[in-house]
mmCIF file of C-alpha atoms in Angstrom:
data_model
loop_
_atom_site.group_PDB
_atom_site.id
_atom_site.type_symbol
_atom_site.label_atom_id
_atom_site.label_comp_id
_atom_site.label_asym_id
_atom_site.label_seq_id
_atom_site.Cartn_x
_atom_site.Cartn_y
_atom_site.Cartn_z
ATOM 1 C CA MET U 1 19.101 -17.198 41.155
ATOM 2 C CA ALA U 2 17.832 -17.276 44.744
ATOM 3 C CA ASP U 3 14.682 -19.267 45.465
ATOM 4 C CA ILE U 4 11.414 -17.418 46.037
ATOM 5 C CA GLY U 5 11.550 -17.948 49.799
ATOM 6 C CA THR U 6 14.985 -16.334 50.074
ATOM 7 C CA LEU U 7 13.920 -13.451 47.846
ATOM 8 C CA LYS U 8 10.938 -12.759 50.100
ATOM 9 C CA LYS U 9 13.211 -12.574 53.149
ATOM 10 C CA VAL U 10 15.626 -10.230 51.387
ATOM 11 C CA ALA U 11 12.719 -8.080 50.182
ATOM 12 C CA ARG U 12 11.383 -7.842 53.743
ATOM 13 C CA ILE U 13 14.778 -6.690 55.040
ATOM 14 C CA SER U 14 15.022 -4.184 52.189
ATOM 15 C CA LYS U 15 11.656 -2.734 53.147
ATOM 16 C CA VAL U 16 12.326 -2.591 56.889
ATOM 17 C CA THR U 17 15.702 -0.897 56.419
ATOM 18 C CA GLY U 18 14.253 1.677 54.010
ATOM 19 C CA PHE U 19 16.345 0.476 51.087
ATOM 20 C CA THR U 20 13.324 -0.231 48.890
ATOM 21 C CA ARG U 21 11.976 3.252 49.474
ATOM 22 C CA LEU U 22 15.389 4.764 48.736
ATOM 23 C CA CYS U 23 15.581 2.879 45.427
ATOM 24 C CA TYR U 24 12.138 4.141 44.443
ATOM 25 C CA PHE U 25 13.519 7.659 44.939
ATOM 26 C CA PHE U 26 16.759 7.198 42.989
ATOM 27 C CA ASN U 27 14.935 5.416 40.135
ATOM 28 C CA ARG U 28 12.096 7.948 40.020
ATOM 29 C CA ASN U 29 13.015 9.019 36.464
ATOM 30 C CA ARG U 30 13.682 5.511 35.158
ATOM 31 C CA LYS U 31 11.030 3.974 32.953
ATOM 32 C CA ARG U 32 9.617 0.580 33.967
ATOM 33 C CA ILE U 33 8.390 -1.730 31.218
ATOM 34 C CA ILE U 34 7.153 -5.088 32.511
ATOM 35 C CA ALA U 35 7.389 -8.269 30.427
ATOM 36 C CA TYR U 36 4.794 -11.012 30.900
ATOM 37 C CA HIS U 37 4.025 -14.240 29.088
ATOM 38 C CA ASN U 38 1.194 -16.542 30.172
ATOM 39 C CA VAL U 39 -1.253 -15.728 32.970
ATOM 40 C CA ILE U 40 -2.828 -18.994 34.123
ATOM 41 C CA PRO U 41 -5.820 -19.601 36.462
ATOM 42 C CA ASP U 42 -4.526 -20.817 39.827
ATOM 43 C CA LYS U 43 -6.457 -24.102 39.618
ATOM 44 C CA PHE U 44 -4.542 -25.072 36.462
ATOM 45 C CA PHE U 45 -1.118 -23.840 37.495
ATOM 46 C CA ASP U 46 1.589 -26.360 38.322
ATOM 47 C CA ASP U 47 5.368 -26.565 38.359
ATOM 48 C CA SER U 48 5.682 -27.866 34.804
ATOM 49 C CA LEU U 49 8.624 -26.870 32.639
ATOM 50 C CA HIS U 50 6.425 -25.238 29.998
ATOM 51 C CA LEU U 51 5.037 -22.828 32.616
ATOM 52 C CA SER U 52 8.457 -21.628 33.761
ATOM 53 C CA HIS U 53 7.833 -18.175 32.251
ATOM 54 C CA SER U 54 4.183 -18.065 33.302
ATOM 55 C CA MET U 55 2.307 -16.620 36.250
ATOM 56 C CA LYS U 56 -0.704 -17.500 38.376
ATOM 57 C CA GLU U 57 -3.767 -15.329 37.894
ATOM 58 C CA SER U 58 -3.784 -14.362 41.595
ATOM 59 C CA SER U 59 -0.156 -13.186 41.354
ATOM 60 C CA PHE U 60 -0.875 -11.103 38.266
ATOM 61 C CA LYS U 61 -3.882 -9.436 39.869
ATOM 62 C CA ALA U 62 -1.897 -8.608 43.001
ATOM 63 C CA GLN U 63 0.878 -7.103 40.892
ATOM 64 C CA ILE U 64 -1.298 -4.822 38.772
ATOM 65 C CA GLU U 65 -3.121 -3.739 41.926
ATOM 66 C CA MET U 66 0.195 -2.580 43.372
ATOM 67 C CA MET U 67 1.344 -1.009 40.119
ATOM 68 C CA ARG U 68 -1.680 1.234 39.895
ATOM 69 C CA LYS U 69 -0.974 2.481 43.427
ATOM 70 C CA ARG U 70 2.700 3.195 42.743
ATOM 71 C CA PHE U 71 2.569 4.442 39.149
ATOM 72 C CA LYS U 72 0.413 5.664 36.344
ATOM 73 C CA VAL U 73 -0.079 2.623 34.082
ATOM 74 C CA SER U 74 0.335 3.820 30.509
ATOM 75 C CA THR U 75 1.252 2.692 27.000
ATOM 76 C CA ASP U 76 3.380 5.842 26.621
ATOM 77 C CA ILE U 77 6.884 4.405 26.300
ATOM 78 C CA GLU U 78 8.461 7.844 26.675
ATOM 79 C CA ASP U 79 6.749 8.696 29.976
ATOM 80 C CA VAL U 80 9.365 7.832 32.613
ATOM 81 C CA LYS U 81 6.876 8.446 35.415
ATOM 82 C CA SER U 82 4.581 5.686 34.170
ATOM 83 C CA ILE U 83 4.811 1.911 34.015
ATOM 84 C CA THR U 84 4.002 -0.052 30.842
ATOM 85 C CA LEU U 85 2.757 -3.639 30.677
ATOM 86 C CA THR U 86 3.748 -5.896 27.782
ATOM 87 C CA PHE U 87 2.876 -9.498 26.888
ATOM 88 C CA ASP U 88 4.693 -11.787 24.468
ATOM 89 C CA ASP U 89 3.412 -14.519 22.131
ATOM 90 C CA GLY U 90 -0.374 -14.127 21.671
ATOM 91 C CA TYR U 91 -1.848 -17.116 23.499
ATOM 92 C CA LEU U 92 -5.519 -17.128 24.499
ATOM 93 C CA ASN U 93 -4.873 -16.712 28.242
ATOM 94 C CA GLN U 94 -3.506 -13.241 27.585
ATOM 95 C CA TYR U 95 -6.930 -12.186 26.340
ATOM 96 C CA GLU U 96 -9.180 -14.283 28.598
ATOM 97 C CA ILE U 97 -7.244 -13.766 31.833
ATOM 98 C CA ALA U 98 -4.701 -10.930 31.615
ATOM 99 C CA SER U 99 -6.549 -8.344 29.523
ATOM 100 C CA LYS U 100 -9.813 -8.896 31.396
ATOM 101 C CA ALA U 101 -8.051 -8.396 34.735
ATOM 102 C CA MET U 102 -6.657 -5.150 33.353
ATOM 103 C CA ASP U 103 -10.115 -4.054 32.193
ATOM 104 C CA ARG U 104 -11.155 -3.756 35.837
ATOM 105 C CA TYR U 105 -8.773 -0.792 36.210
ATOM 106 C CA ASN U 106 -9.055 0.472 32.628
ATOM 107 C CA MET U 107 -5.393 -0.432 32.065
ATOM 108 C CA LYS U 108 -3.951 -0.657 28.570
ATOM 109 C CA GLY U 109 -0.960 -2.685 27.431
ATOM 110 C CA TYR U 110 1.064 -4.041 24.540
ATOM 111 C CA PHE U 111 0.359 -7.587 23.335
ATOM 112 C CA PHE U 112 3.041 -8.854 20.964
ATOM 113 C CA CYS U 113 1.859 -11.731 18.793
ATOM 114 C CA VAL U 114 3.674 -14.358 16.752
ATOM 115 C CA GLU U 115 2.188 -14.253 13.264
ATOM 116 C CA ASP U 116 2.232 -18.044 12.741
ATOM 117 C CA LEU U 117 0.219 -18.423 15.943
ATOM 118 C CA ILE U 118 -2.298 -15.677 15.185
ATOM 119 C CA SER U 119 -2.882 -16.379 11.496
ATOM 120 C CA LYS U 120 -2.294 -20.140 11.288
ATOM 121 C CA GLY U 121 -3.022 -21.301 14.839
ATOM 122 C CA ASN U 122 0.418 -22.924 15.099
ATOM 123 C CA PRO U 123 1.724 -22.959 18.696
ATOM 124 C CA ILE U 124 5.315 -21.816 19.085
ATOM 125 C CA LEU U 125 7.558 -24.805 18.419
ATOM 126 C CA MET U 126 9.764 -24.147 21.448
ATOM 127 C CA ASP U 127 6.663 -24.300 23.651
ATOM 128 C CA MET U 128 5.651 -27.622 22.108
ATOM 129 C CA LEU U 129 9.100 -29.057 22.788
ATOM 130 C CA GLN U 130 8.752 -28.042 26.433
ATOM 131 C CA TYR U 131 5.228 -29.470 26.461
ATOM 132 C CA TRP U 132 6.635 -32.827 25.335
ATOM 133 C CA VAL U 133 9.275 -32.846 28.074
ATOM 134 C CA SER U 134 6.672 -31.719 30.643
ATOM 135 C CA TYR U 135 4.050 -34.406 29.980
ATOM 136 C CA VAL U 136 5.566 -37.397 28.180
ATOM 137 C CA GLU U 137 5.349 -40.588 30.273
ATOM 138 C CA GLU U 138 8.123 -41.258 32.766
ATOM 139 C CA GLY U 139 11.066 -43.116 31.353
ATOM 140 C CA ALA U 140 14.407 -42.964 29.598
ATOM 141 C CA TYR U 141 14.268 -41.719 26.007
ATOM 142 C CA ARG U 142 17.227 -42.239 23.731
ATOM 143 C CA LEU U 143 17.452 -39.634 20.961
ATOM 144 C CA GLU U 144 19.890 -41.437 18.696
ATOM 145 C CA GLU U 145 20.596 -38.767 16.127
ATOM 146 C CA LEU U 146 21.123 -36.180 18.854
ATOM 147 C CA ASN U 147 23.275 -38.595 20.869
ATOM 148 C CA ILE U 148 21.560 -37.915 24.195
ATOM 149 C CA THR U 149 19.306 -39.791 26.606
ATOM 150 C CA LEU U 150 16.589 -38.007 28.574
ATOM 151 C CA GLU U 151 15.786 -39.448 32.021
ATOM 152 C CA LEU U 152 12.323 -38.040 32.731
ATOM 153 C CA ARG U 153 10.629 -38.610 36.075
ATOM 154 C CA ASP U 154 9.449 -35.804 38.371
ATOM 155 C CA GLU U 155 9.176 -32.101 37.534
ATOM 156 C CA GLU U 156 12.683 -31.348 38.779
ATOM 157 C CA SER U 157 14.293 -34.037 36.625
ATOM 158 C CA ARG U 158 12.374 -32.827 33.580
ATOM 159 C CA LYS U 159 13.656 -29.290 34.068
ATOM 160 C CA LEU U 160 17.216 -30.547 34.508
ATOM 161 C CA GLN U 161 16.967 -32.776 31.435
ATOM 162 C CA TRP U 162 15.633 -29.853 29.413
ATOM 163 C CA ASN U 163 19.066 -28.272 29.840
ATOM 164 C CA LYS U 164 20.420 -30.948 27.487
ATOM 165 C CA ILE U 165 17.946 -29.851 24.819
ATOM 166 C CA SER U 166 18.670 -26.198 25.469
ATOM 167 C CA ASP U 167 22.400 -26.800 25.032
ATOM 168 C CA LEU U 168 21.760 -28.529 21.702
ATOM 169 C CA LEU U 169 19.617 -25.658 20.472
ATOM 170 C CA ASN U 170 22.270 -23.143 21.512
ATOM 171 C CA SER U 171 24.874 -25.168 19.618
ATOM 172 C CA GLY U 172 22.924 -24.858 16.376
ATOM 173 C CA VAL U 173 20.643 -27.909 16.323
ATOM 174 C CA THR U 174 17.291 -26.783 14.926
ATOM 175 C CA GLN U 175 14.023 -26.949 16.816
ATOM 176 C CA GLU U 176 12.600 -28.941 13.917
ATOM 177 C CA LYS U 177 15.297 -31.593 14.353
ATOM 178 C CA VAL U 178 14.518 -31.911 18.076
ATOM 179 C CA GLU U 179 10.805 -32.166 17.280
ATOM 180 C CA GLU U 180 11.531 -34.929 14.768
ATOM 181 C CA GLU U 181 13.535 -36.909 17.349
ATOM 182 C CA PHE U 182 10.858 -36.485 20.016
ATOM 183 C CA GLU U 183 8.214 -37.732 17.608
ATOM 184 C CA LYS U 184 10.252 -40.849 16.824
ATOM 185 C CA VAL U 185 10.435 -42.032 20.429
ATOM 186 C CA TYR U 186 7.007 -40.856 21.634
ATOM 187 C CA SER U 187 4.358 -39.203 19.478
ATOM 188 C CA PHE U 188 3.125 -35.782 20.505
ATOM 189 C CA LYS U 189 -0.438 -37.001 19.857
ATOM 190 C CA ALA U 190 -0.030 -39.856 22.361
ATOM 191 C CA ILE U 191 0.862 -37.545 25.235
ATOM 192 C CA LYS U 192 -1.816 -37.325 27.908
ATOM 193 C CA GLY U 193 -1.654 -33.697 28.933
ATOM 194 C CA PRO U 194 -3.756 -31.787 31.455
ATOM 195 C CA LYS U 195 -7.372 -30.732 31.087
ATOM 196 C CA GLU U 196 -8.523 -29.584 27.667
ATOM 197 C CA LYS U 197 -9.680 -26.195 28.971
ATOM 198 C CA PHE U 198 -6.229 -25.495 30.337
ATOM 199 C CA LEU U 199 -4.522 -26.585 27.121
ATOM 200 C CA LYS U 200 -6.744 -24.232 25.160
ATOM 201 C CA LEU U 201 -5.842 -21.287 27.376
ATOM 202 C CA ARG U 202 -2.172 -22.205 27.219
ATOM 203 C CA PHE U 203 -1.692 -23.084 23.546
ATOM 204 C CA ALA U 204 -4.620 -21.719 21.505
ATOM 205 C CA THR U 205 -4.284 -18.354 19.810
ATOM 206 C CA ILE U 206 -6.194 -15.183 20.565
ATOM 207 C CA PRO U 207 -8.930 -15.132 17.883
ATOM 208 C CA LYS U 208 -8.822 -12.196 15.501
ATOM 209 C CA SER U 209 -12.286 -11.157 16.715
ATOM 210 C CA SER U 210 -10.875 -10.895 20.245
ATOM 211 C CA LEU U 211 -7.848 -8.955 19.002
ATOM 212 C CA LYS U 212 -10.306 -6.495 17.494
ATOM 213 C CA VAL U 213 -12.049 -6.137 20.864
ATOM 214 C CA MET U 214 -8.695 -5.550 22.556
ATOM 215 C CA LYS U 215 -7.786 -2.824 20.059
ATOM 216 C CA GLU U 216 -11.159 -1.162 20.565
ATOM 217 C CA LYS U 217 -10.445 -1.069 24.299
ATOM 218 C CA GLY U 218 -7.154 0.724 23.681
ATOM 219 C CA HIS U 219 -4.629 -2.095 23.784
ATOM 220 C CA TYR U 220 -1.804 -2.248 21.268
ATOM 221 C CA ILE U 221 -1.267 -5.416 19.241
ATOM 222 C CA GLY U 222 2.304 -5.661 18.001
ATOM 223 C CA ALA U 223 4.642 -7.970 16.112
ATOM 224 C CA HIS U 224 6.707 -10.670 17.832
ATOM 225 C CA SER U 225 8.185 -12.140 14.630
ATOM 226 C CA ALA U 226 6.496 -14.547 12.232
ATOM 227 C CA SER U 227 7.970 -17.801 13.540
ATOM 228 C CA HIS U 228 9.437 -17.060 16.994
ATOM 229 C CA LYS U 229 12.873 -18.265 15.966
ATOM 230 C CA ARG U 230 16.110 -16.574 16.966
ATOM 231 C CA LEU U 231 16.452 -13.799 14.424
ATOM 232 C CA SER U 232 20.235 -13.633 14.850
ATOM 233 C CA LEU U 233 20.545 -17.223 13.550
ATOM 234 C CA MET U 234 18.637 -16.545 10.336
ATOM 235 C CA ASN U 235 20.376 -15.763 7.077
ATOM 236 C CA GLU U 236 19.455 -12.442 5.497
ATOM 237 C CA GLU U 237 16.877 -13.957 3.134
ATOM 238 C CA GLN U 238 15.083 -15.777 5.969
ATOM 239 C CA LEU U 239 15.201 -12.675 8.123
ATOM 240 C CA LYS U 240 13.749 -10.452 5.419
ATOM 241 C CA GLU U 241 10.939 -12.948 4.820
ATOM 242 C CA ASP U 242 10.080 -13.136 8.529
ATOM 243 C CA ILE U 243 10.055 -9.362 8.986
ATOM 244 C CA GLU U 244 8.093 -8.840 5.758
ATOM 245 C CA ILE U 245 5.311 -11.077 7.122
ATOM 246 C CA CYS U 246 5.195 -8.919 10.264
ATOM 247 C CA LYS U 247 5.181 -5.778 8.152
ATOM 248 C CA LYS U 248 2.147 -7.004 6.177
ATOM 249 C CA ALA U 249 0.348 -7.903 9.412
ATOM 250 C CA ARG U 250 0.349 -4.210 10.317
ATOM 251 C CA GLU U 251 -2.141 -3.669 7.531
ATOM 252 C CA ASN U 252 -4.949 -5.777 9.036
ATOM 253 C CA ILE U 253 -4.009 -7.164 12.476
ATOM 254 C CA LEU U 254 -1.481 -4.991 14.260
ATOM 255 C CA ASN U 255 -2.035 -1.421 15.413
ATOM 256 C CA THR U 256 1.426 -0.372 16.551
ATOM 257 C CA ASN U 257 4.852 0.015 14.965
ATOM 258 C CA VAL U 258 6.561 -1.285 18.111
ATOM 259 C CA PHE U 259 8.244 -4.695 17.760
ATOM 260 C CA ALA U 260 9.269 -7.257 20.401
ATOM 261 C CA TYR U 261 12.160 -9.586 19.609
ATOM 262 C CA PRO U 262 11.630 -13.317 20.245
ATOM 263 C CA TYR U 263 13.879 -14.438 23.119
ATOM 264 C CA GLY U 264 15.267 -10.916 23.130
ATOM 265 C CA SER U 265 18.744 -11.077 24.647
ATOM 266 C CA LYS U 266 21.645 -9.402 22.874
ATOM 267 C CA GLU U 267 22.753 -12.836 21.609
ATOM 268 C CA ASP U 268 19.407 -13.209 19.812
ATOM 269 C CA ILE U 269 19.723 -9.904 17.962
ATOM 270 C CA SER U 270 22.342 -8.618 15.540
ATOM 271 C CA PRO U 271 23.044 -5.256 13.893
ATOM 272 C CA THR U 272 21.503 -6.674 10.707
ATOM 273 C CA VAL U 273 18.314 -7.573 12.594
ATOM 274 C CA ILE U 274 18.020 -4.059 14.027
ATOM 275 C CA GLU U 275 18.744 -2.468 10.639
ATOM 276 C CA LEU U 276 16.041 -4.496 8.871
ATOM 277 C CA ILE U 277 13.503 -3.888 11.650
ATOM 278 C CA ALA U 278 14.086 -0.130 11.321
ATOM 279 C CA LYS U 279 13.928 -0.195 7.522
ATOM 280 C CA SER U 280 10.613 -2.079 7.686
ATOM 281 C CA GLY U 281 8.912 0.815 9.468
ATOM 282 C CA PHE U 282 9.059 -0.384 13.073
ATOM 283 C CA THR U 283 9.828 2.630 15.234
ATOM 284 C CA GLU U 284 10.896 0.911 18.488
ATOM 285 C CA ALA U 285 11.683 -2.611 19.619
ATOM 286 C CA PHE U 286 11.693 -4.330 22.999
ATOM 287 C CA ALA U 287 14.450 -6.579 24.280
ATOM 288 C CA TYR U 288 13.964 -9.244 26.938
ATOM 289 C CA SER U 289 16.770 -7.958 29.105
ATOM 290 C CA ASN U 290 17.484 -5.165 31.580
ATOM 291 C CA GLY U 291 20.927 -6.048 32.948
ATOM 292 C CA PRO U 292 24.035 -3.979 32.206
ATOM 293 C CA LEU U 293 25.440 -4.300 28.685
ATOM 294 C CA LYS U 294 29.086 -4.284 27.672
ATOM 295 C CA GLY U 295 30.812 -3.012 24.569
ATOM 296 C CA GLU U 296 29.034 -1.304 21.709
ATOM 297 C CA PHE U 297 25.707 -3.046 22.323
ATOM 298 C CA GLN U 298 23.676 -0.561 24.373
ATOM 299 C CA TYR U 299 20.028 0.056 25.159
ATOM 300 C CA ASN U 300 18.308 2.348 22.671
ATOM 301 C CA LYS U 301 14.899 2.687 21.031
ATOM 302 C CA TYR U 302 15.531 -0.512 19.026
ATOM 303 C CA PHE U 303 16.681 -2.429 22.113
ATOM 304 C CA MET U 304 14.543 -1.188 24.980
ATOM 305 C CA PRO U 305 14.932 -2.996 28.324
ATOM 306 C CA ARG U 306 12.095 -4.765 30.118
ATOM 307 C CA MET U 307 11.706 -5.851 33.749
ATOM 308 C CA PHE U 308 10.477 -9.213 35.038
ATOM 309 C CA LEU U 309 8.435 -10.011 38.112
ATOM 310 C CA ALA U 310 8.482 -13.351 39.891
ATOM 311 C CA ASP U 311 5.275 -15.374 40.156
ATOM 312 C CA THR U 312 4.307 -13.851 43.496
ATOM 313 C CA SER U 313 1.624 -11.814 45.237
ATOM 314 C CA ASP U 314 4.038 -10.906 48.065
ATOM 315 C CA LYS U 315 3.860 -7.106 48.366
ATOM 316 C CA ASP U 316 7.375 -6.681 49.708
ATOM 317 C CA LEU U 317 8.860 -8.721 46.851
ATOM 318 C CA ILE U 318 6.834 -6.867 44.227
ATOM 319 C CA ASP U 319 8.036 -3.547 45.671
ATOM 320 C CA PHE U 320 11.588 -4.916 45.873
ATOM 321 C CA THR U 321 11.516 -5.443 42.106
ATOM 322 C CA LEU U 322 9.546 -2.394 40.977
ATOM 323 C CA SER U 323 11.676 -0.019 43.060
ATOM 324 C CA GLY U 324 14.847 -1.232 41.382
ATOM 325 C CA ALA U 325 16.228 -2.536 44.707
ATOM 326 C CA LYS U 326 16.512 -6.079 43.369
ATOM 327 C CA HIS U 327 18.263 -4.779 40.242
ATOM 328 C CA PHE U 328 20.705 -2.725 42.322
ATOM 329 C CA MET U 329 21.582 -5.654 44.571
ATOM 330 C CA ALA U 330 22.256 -7.792 41.489
ATOM 331 C CA PHE U 331 24.203 -5.276 39.392
ATOM 332 C CA ARG U 332 25.104 -2.329 41.685
ATOM 333 C CA LYS U 333 23.419 -0.025 39.191
ATOM 334 C CA LEU U 334 20.200 1.921 38.868
ATOM 335 C CA LEU U 335 17.592 0.752 36.366
ATOM 336 C CA PRO U 336 18.805 1.325 32.775
ATOM 337 C CA LYS U 337 17.970 4.312 30.605
ATOM 338 C CA TRP U 338 17.884 4.202 26.815
ATOM 339 C CA ASN U 339 16.865 7.679 25.648
#
């Protein structure tokens, strides 16, 4: 992927040549659904690994300001003329920062929450693993049972070393096993992280009282699995248990039948997952993908595509993405349809 500086230059050329405007026209009947995670106050934001899917507050505000000028912002998934905002996980910053920024324009969105986080206050384990790699003291850490050594120094080395962990997880090593090995060589409790206020925004859950306020304001609170584990790797019994927990949450926490898959690529979802989600009363489900799909796996109401915006307040780059120009340059296709 090109760096942000290069993307800005390409976006500027796209605007000047009229390509961005042309893509807005050709994608005029293509629905945009935007996927966000954490929205962090600028003063707390850094280049840490665990913020790699996060965004500065100033960037988020600039983006929704542009969206409201280009589109109607709506929770109507079927309205191709509107744009829909979605948020995954359920961390406190999504209420304190994101939803309150949206209140200024009376915008509504979907907030998909992990049940273990909302009901038990347990941060997502994957996030805690990235927290460990982000803030553990500099040094070389030998994880004997995983047969790897992590050389952790600056932010760049930590991101590169994370690839070793990611490869292990993709090969079938459990998150719990990685957590156990991390704890052996350096306790999570001994890590000196950033300021407490930031950690609360980043890792604390949205209180149920605040979820109630959000629902009263017109936001939708949806399911994002019980444990935030890859559903495609679960056996059928585990999968049924996870989805059943989400189904029960609709009775007292959630107010929508729309589901968002954790991770959300086609590798993280199987036909069995989709079948059980549908049988459990969920009427649609969001993917975390919008690139072209091959074979029988296609976008539909149980695998709806979402777009992603870079952490930027650059107007040309925001337009470059929202217009579909960036997508076309990457895939030589218009934005995907699914209905």
